Coordinates of C-alpha atoms in Angstrom, one line a residue:
M1 CA -32.5 -21.4 22.9
G2 CA -32.1 -17.7 22.0
R3 CA -33.5 -18.1 18.7
L4 CA -37.2 -18.2 20.6
R5 CA -36.8 -15.0 21.9
E6 CA -37.6 -11.6 20.4
Y7 CA -35.0 -9.1 19.6
P8 CA -36.2 -5.5 19.9
S9 CA -33.1 -4.1 18.1
E10 CA -33.8 -5.9 14.7
V11 CA -34.8 -4.3 11.8
R12 CA -36.9 -4.7 8.6
I13 CA -36.0 -2.8 5.9
V14 CA -38.2 -0.3 4.3
S15 CA -36.8 1.8 1.3
Y16 CA -33.5 2.4 0.0
E17 CA -31.7 4.5 -2.1
T18 CA -28.6 4.4 -4.4
E19 CA -26.3 6.9 -6.3
V20 CA -23.1 7.1 -8.3
V21 CA -21.2 10.0 -7.6
S22 CA -17.7 10.2 -9.5
Y23 CA -14.5 11.9 -7.4
R24 CA -11.2 13.3 -8.9
F25 CA -8.2 12.6 -7.1
R26 CA -6.3 15.5 -6.4
Y27 CA -3.5 13.5 -7.2
P28 CA -3.2 10.1 -9.5
L29 CA -2.6 7.0 -7.2
K30 CA -0.8 4.3 -9.3
F31 CA -0.8 0.9 -7.9
G32 CA 0.6 -2.4 -10.0
K33 CA 0.6 -1.3 -13.6
V34 CA -2.8 0.8 -13.0
V35 CA -3.3 4.6 -13.1
V36 CA -6.2 6.1 -11.5
E37 CA -7.4 9.8 -11.5
K38 CA -11.1 9.4 -10.8
S39 CA -13.4 6.9 -9.0
P40 CA -17.0 6.4 -9.4
S41 CA -18.4 5.4 -5.8
L42 CA -21.9 3.8 -5.3
L43 CA -23.8 5.6 -2.1
V44 CA -26.3 3.7 -0.7
K45 CA -28.9 4.5 1.8
I46 CA -31.0 1.9 3.5
E47 CA -34.4 3.0 5.9
V48 CA -35.1 0.4 8.6
E49 CA -37.7 -0.1 11.2
N50 CA -36.8 -2.0 13.8
R51 CA -39.4 -4.3 16.2
K52 CA -40.4 -1.1 18.1
G53 CA -41.3 0.6 15.4
E54 CA -38.6 3.4 15.4
V55 CA -37.6 4.1 11.9
G56 CA -33.4 5.1 11.2
D57 CA -31.1 5.4 8.0
G58 CA -27.8 4.4 7.4
V59 CA -25.4 5.4 4.6
G60 CA -22.9 3.0 2.9
A61 CA -20.5 4.3 0.2
M62 CA -17.8 1.9 -1.9
P63 CA -15.5 3.3 -4.5
L64 CA -16.1 1.0 -8.0
L65 CA -12.4 1.1 -8.8
T66 CA -13.2 -1.9 -11.8
K67 CA -9.2 -1.9 -12.8
W68 CA -9.0 -3.6 -9.3
A69 CA -12.0 -5.1 -9.2
F70 CA -12.1 -6.6 -12.5
P71 CA -8.5 -6.6 -13.7
D72 CA -9.2 -8.0 -17.3
P73 CA -7.6 -5.5 -19.9
D74 CA -9.8 -7.4 -22.4
V75 CA -13.2 -6.0 -20.9
D76 CA -14.6 -2.5 -21.6
E77 CA -14.0 -0.5 -18.7
E78 CA -17.3 1.1 -18.6
K79 CA -19.5 -2.3 -18.7
K80 CA -17.6 -3.3 -15.9
L81 CA -18.6 -0.3 -14.6
E82 CA -22.4 -0.7 -15.6
V83 CA -22.4 -4.2 -14.1
M84 CA -21.3 -3.1 -10.7
I85 CA -23.5 -0.6 -10.6
K86 CA -26.0 -2.6 -11.3
I87 CA -25.3 -5.4 -8.8
G88 CA -25.4 -3.0 -6.4
E89 CA -29.2 -1.4 -6.9
E90 CA -30.1 -6.0 -7.4
T91 CA -28.7 -6.4 -4.0
C92 CA -30.6 -3.6 -2.9
K93 CA -33.8 -4.7 -4.0
V94 CA -33.2 -8.2 -3.1
L95 CA -32.8 -7.2 0.3
K96 CA -36.1 -4.9 -0.1
E97 CA -38.1 -8.3 -1.3
K98 CA -36.5 -10.8 1.6
Y99 CA -36.8 -8.1 4.4
S100 CA -39.9 -5.9 4.6
W101 CA -41.9 -7.7 5.8
K102 CA -39.3 -9.7 8.6
Y103 CA -37.1 -9.0 11.1
G104 CA -33.3 -10.1 11.3
H105 CA -29.9 -8.6 12.5
P106 CA -27.9 -7.1 9.9
I107 CA -25.7 -10.7 10.0
D108 CA -28.7 -12.9 9.5
I109 CA -30.0 -11.0 6.8
M110 CA -26.8 -10.6 4.9
M111 CA -25.5 -14.4 5.5
P112 CA -28.5 -16.3 3.8
L113 CA -28.0 -13.7 0.6
H114 CA -24.2 -14.5 0.1
D115 CA -24.7 -16.9 -2.5
K116 CA -28.0 -15.3 -4.1
I117 CA -26.1 -11.8 -4.3
L118 CA -22.4 -14.0 -5.9
A119 CA -25.0 -15.4 -8.7
L120 CA -26.0 -11.7 -9.5
G121 CA -22.8 -11.2 -10.9
N122 CA -23.7 -13.7 -13.8
K123 CA -27.2 -13.0 -14.0
V124 CA -26.1 -9.2 -14.8
S125 CA -23.1 -9.7 -16.6
R126 CA -25.6 -11.5 -18.9
E127 CA -28.0 -9.0 -19.2
I128 CA -25.5 -6.2 -19.5
G129 CA -23.4 -8.3 -22.1
L130 CA -20.1 -8.6 -20.8
P131 CA -18.2 -11.2 -22.4
K132 CA -16.9 -12.5 -18.9
F133 CA -18.5 -13.0 -15.3
M134 CA -17.7 -10.0 -12.8
P135 CA -15.5 -12.2 -10.5
K136 CA -16.5 -12.7 -6.9
L137 CA -14.3 -9.5 -5.5
G138 CA -16.1 -7.3 -8.5
V139 CA -19.5 -8.6 -6.7
L140 CA -18.3 -8.6 -3.1
V141 CA -17.2 -4.8 -3.9
A142 CA -20.4 -3.5 -5.2
S143 CA -22.4 -5.3 -2.8
S144 CA -20.7 -4.2 -0.2
P145 CA -22.2 -0.4 0.4
V146 CA -25.1 -2.0 0.7
D147 CA -23.8 -3.9 3.1
A148 CA -23.0 -1.3 4.8
A149 CA -25.7 0.8 4.9
L150 CA -27.5 -1.8 6.5
H151 CA -25.4 -2.0 9.6
D152 CA -25.1 2.0 9.9
A153 CA -28.9 2.0 10.2
F154 CA -29.0 -1.3 12.3
G155 CA -26.7 0.9 14.6
R156 CA -28.7 4.7 14.3
V157 CA -32.4 3.2 14.6
N158 CA -31.8 1.8 18.1
G159 CA -29.8 4.4 19.2
I160 CA -26.0 2.6 19.4
S161 CA -22.9 2.4 17.7
S162 CA -23.2 -0.3 15.1
Y163 CA -20.2 -2.2 16.6
E164 CA -22.3 -2.4 19.9
G165 CA -24.6 -4.1 18.0
Y166 CA -22.4 -7.9 18.3
G167 CA -23.3 -10.1 21.1
P168 CA -25.7 -11.6 23.1
K169 CA -27.8 -8.5 23.5
H170 CA -28.8 -8.3 19.7
M171 CA -27.8 -11.8 18.1
R172 CA -29.6 -14.6 18.0
H173 CA -27.0 -17.0 17.5
D174 CA -23.4 -17.4 18.6
L175 CA -20.7 -17.5 16.5
S176 CA -20.4 -21.7 16.7
F177 CA -23.9 -21.0 13.8
Y178 CA -21.7 -19.6 10.8
L179 CA -18.3 -20.9 11.6
G180 CA -18.4 -24.2 13.7
E181 CA -18.5 -25.3 16.7
R182 CA -14.8 -23.8 17.9
F183 CA -16.8 -20.8 18.2
R184 CA -19.2 -22.1 20.7
G185 CA -20.2 -19.3 23.3
K186 CA -18.3 -16.7 21.0
Y187 CA -19.7 -13.1 19.8
I188 CA -18.3 -11.0 17.0
S189 CA -17.8 -8.7 20.4
D190 CA -15.6 -10.9 21.8
Y191 CA -13.0 -9.9 19.3
L192 CA -13.6 -6.4 19.2
R193 CA -12.8 -3.2 21.8
G194 CA -15.2 -2.7 24.6
D195 CA -14.7 1.1 23.7
F196 CA -12.7 2.9 21.3
V197 CA -9.2 4.3 20.9
R198 CA -9.0 8.3 20.7
R199 CA -6.0 7.9 18.9
L200 CA -4.4 6.0 16.2
P201 CA -1.3 5.9 14.1
I202 CA -2.9 5.9 10.3
F203 CA -0.8 4.6 7.4
H204 CA -0.3 7.5 4.8
L205 CA 0.0 6.1 1.6
V206 CA 2.7 6.5 -0.7
G207 CA 1.3 5.9 -4.3
A208 CA 4.7 4.8 -7.1
L209 CA 4.0 8.2 -8.8
D210 CA 4.1 10.4 -5.4
K211 CA 7.1 12.7 -5.4
I212 CA 9.4 12.1 -2.2
Y213 CA 11.3 14.7 -2.3
R214 CA 10.1 18.6 -2.3
E215 CA 12.5 19.4 -5.7
E216 CA 10.8 17.0 -7.2
V217 CA 7.6 19.4 -7.1
D218 CA 6.8 21.1 -10.5
A219 CA 4.1 23.6 -11.9
E220 CA 2.0 20.7 -12.4
D221 CA 1.5 19.6 -9.1
P222 CA -1.6 20.8 -6.9
R223 CA -0.9 24.0 -5.5
D224 CA -3.8 24.0 -3.1
G225 CA -1.9 24.6 0.4
L226 CA -1.3 20.5 0.8
P227 CA 1.7 19.0 0.6
V228 CA 2.6 16.8 -2.8
A229 CA 6.3 15.5 -1.6
L230 CA 6.3 12.7 0.9
E231 CA 9.1 14.7 2.7
D232 CA 6.5 17.4 3.2
W233 CA 3.6 15.3 4.2
I234 CA 6.0 13.8 7.1
E235 CA 6.9 17.4 8.3
R236 CA 3.4 18.7 8.3
D237 CA 1.3 16.2 9.8
G238 CA 4.2 13.5 11.6
V239 CA 3.0 11.0 9.8
F240 CA 5.4 7.4 10.7
C241 CA 3.7 4.5 9.1
L242 CA 4.1 4.7 5.4
K243 CA 2.3 2.2 2.9
V244 CA 4.6 2.2 0.0
K245 CA 2.5 1.0 -3.7
L246 CA 5.1 -0.8 -5.6
R247 CA 4.5 -1.6 -9.1
G248 CA 5.3 -5.8 -8.2
N249 CA 7.2 -6.9 -11.5
D250 CA 10.3 -4.3 -11.4
L251 CA 12.9 -6.0 -8.6
E252 CA 15.2 -2.4 -8.9
W253 CA 12.7 0.1 -8.8
D254 CA 10.6 -1.5 -5.7
V255 CA 13.7 -2.1 -3.9
E256 CA 15.1 1.6 -4.9
R257 CA 11.8 2.9 -3.9
T258 CA 11.2 0.9 -0.5
S259 CA 14.7 2.6 0.5
L260 CA 14.3 5.6 -0.5
V261 CA 11.1 6.3 1.5
A262 CA 13.1 4.6 4.5
E263 CA 15.3 7.1 4.3
V264 CA 13.4 9.7 4.2
A265 CA 11.2 9.2 6.8
Q266 CA 13.9 8.2 9.2
E267 CA 15.6 11.7 8.0
K268 CA 12.4 13.7 8.5
L269 CA 11.6 12.2 11.5
K270 CA 14.3 12.8 13.5
E271 CA 13.8 16.3 13.2
L272 CA 10.4 15.8 14.8
G273 CA 12.0 13.5 17.4
R274 CA 11.2 10.1 16.4
E275 CA 12.8 7.7 16.1
E276 CA 10.3 4.8 15.4
F277 CA 8.8 4.3 12.1
Y278 CA 7.1 1.8 10.0
L279 CA 6.5 0.5 6.5
S280 CA 4.2 -1.5 4.8
I281 CA 4.5 -2.4 1.1
D282 CA 2.0 -3.3 -1.5
S283 CA 2.2 -4.8 -5.2
N284 CA -1.1 -5.1 -5.4
E285 CA -1.0 -8.9 -7.0
M286 CA 1.6 -7.9 -9.6
N287 CA 4.4 -10.2 -8.2
P288 CA 5.1 -12.9 -10.4
N289 CA 5.3 -15.8 -8.2
P290 CA 7.1 -16.5 -4.8
E291 CA 10.4 -16.1 -5.9
F292 CA 10.0 -13.0 -6.8
T293 CA 8.8 -11.6 -3.7
L294 CA 11.3 -12.9 -1.9
E295 CA 14.4 -11.6 -3.7
Y296 CA 13.1 -8.2 -3.4
L297 CA 13.4 -8.7 0.7
R298 CA 16.8 -10.2 0.0
R299 CA 17.7 -7.6 -2.2
L300 CA 16.2 -5.0 0.4
K301 CA 17.8 -6.1 3.3
K302 CA 21.0 -5.7 1.3
R303 CA 20.6 -2.0 -0.4
S304 CA 18.4 -1.1 3.4
P305 CA 19.0 -3.0 6.6
L306 CA 16.5 -0.2 7.6
A307 CA 13.8 -0.3 5.3
F308 CA 14.2 -4.6 5.8
E309 CA 14.0 -3.7 9.7
R310 CA 11.0 -1.4 9.6
L311 CA 8.8 -3.4 7.5
L312 CA 6.1 -5.0 9.1
Y313 CA 4.1 -6.5 6.5
L314 CA 3.7 -7.3 2.8
E315 CA 0.5 -7.6 0.7
Q316 CA 0.3 -9.4 -2.8

């Protein structure tokens, strides 16, 4: 029934621009066995027109972390990056070819192109001479700023938050169209808050090279007025949710690191009058097997019941 109705908010692609910008990190980030000091990001700008003839644009950006999206050490990093950039550009081109003359909701534009975008990974890998095809994760990372820019443009041209555009007022199909009968009558908007929360706790990332105590800070660390050691970040910002990057293949180090983070969090937050804090840990796919993860938990519980109790979830 809704398919025959005209949706004024639907958009077509007018134009696009891409740009690669490289950012140097203030402090090296170590996760798993990877150390990252700088990151190129793909920036995408898409201009759209809705059915009312109104024109607007949106932007999307994504760091192209090749060591995470395509961790194979036998493939040259520069070649990986070249392929990822090209995949992003080719995704824009496909969008322009398919939707410069017809209108759609961003979900209905991108979903049918899923397989075609994945196929771009193989095509571009061959053209650039990559010895192995770009994995699915790498393709999705490279194309994600295009998707983000399209959703942003959709919201901006229609004068709404993009998140307001996922209900029956703006979408031709309910979720059963994409996910099956179980979702009959349901829309994405049914799973989103109707209003935004003005304050949310953030997870402060504790990289595997980050310093815990201020006495560890030395002359080689940044002197820009911002904290370096975790205890100083806690004192300054009162952060009480901490995401701890682990090595993932060194049980002793991982258990000790998690325990130390919990200890300094408890001590410093208590000084600020706060008792509660929360941890998550991330081994970035470095755990060799499930038993390793279980042994980590057993040892952590023994070494630091506090850290074990405050652990919200584990990322593999």
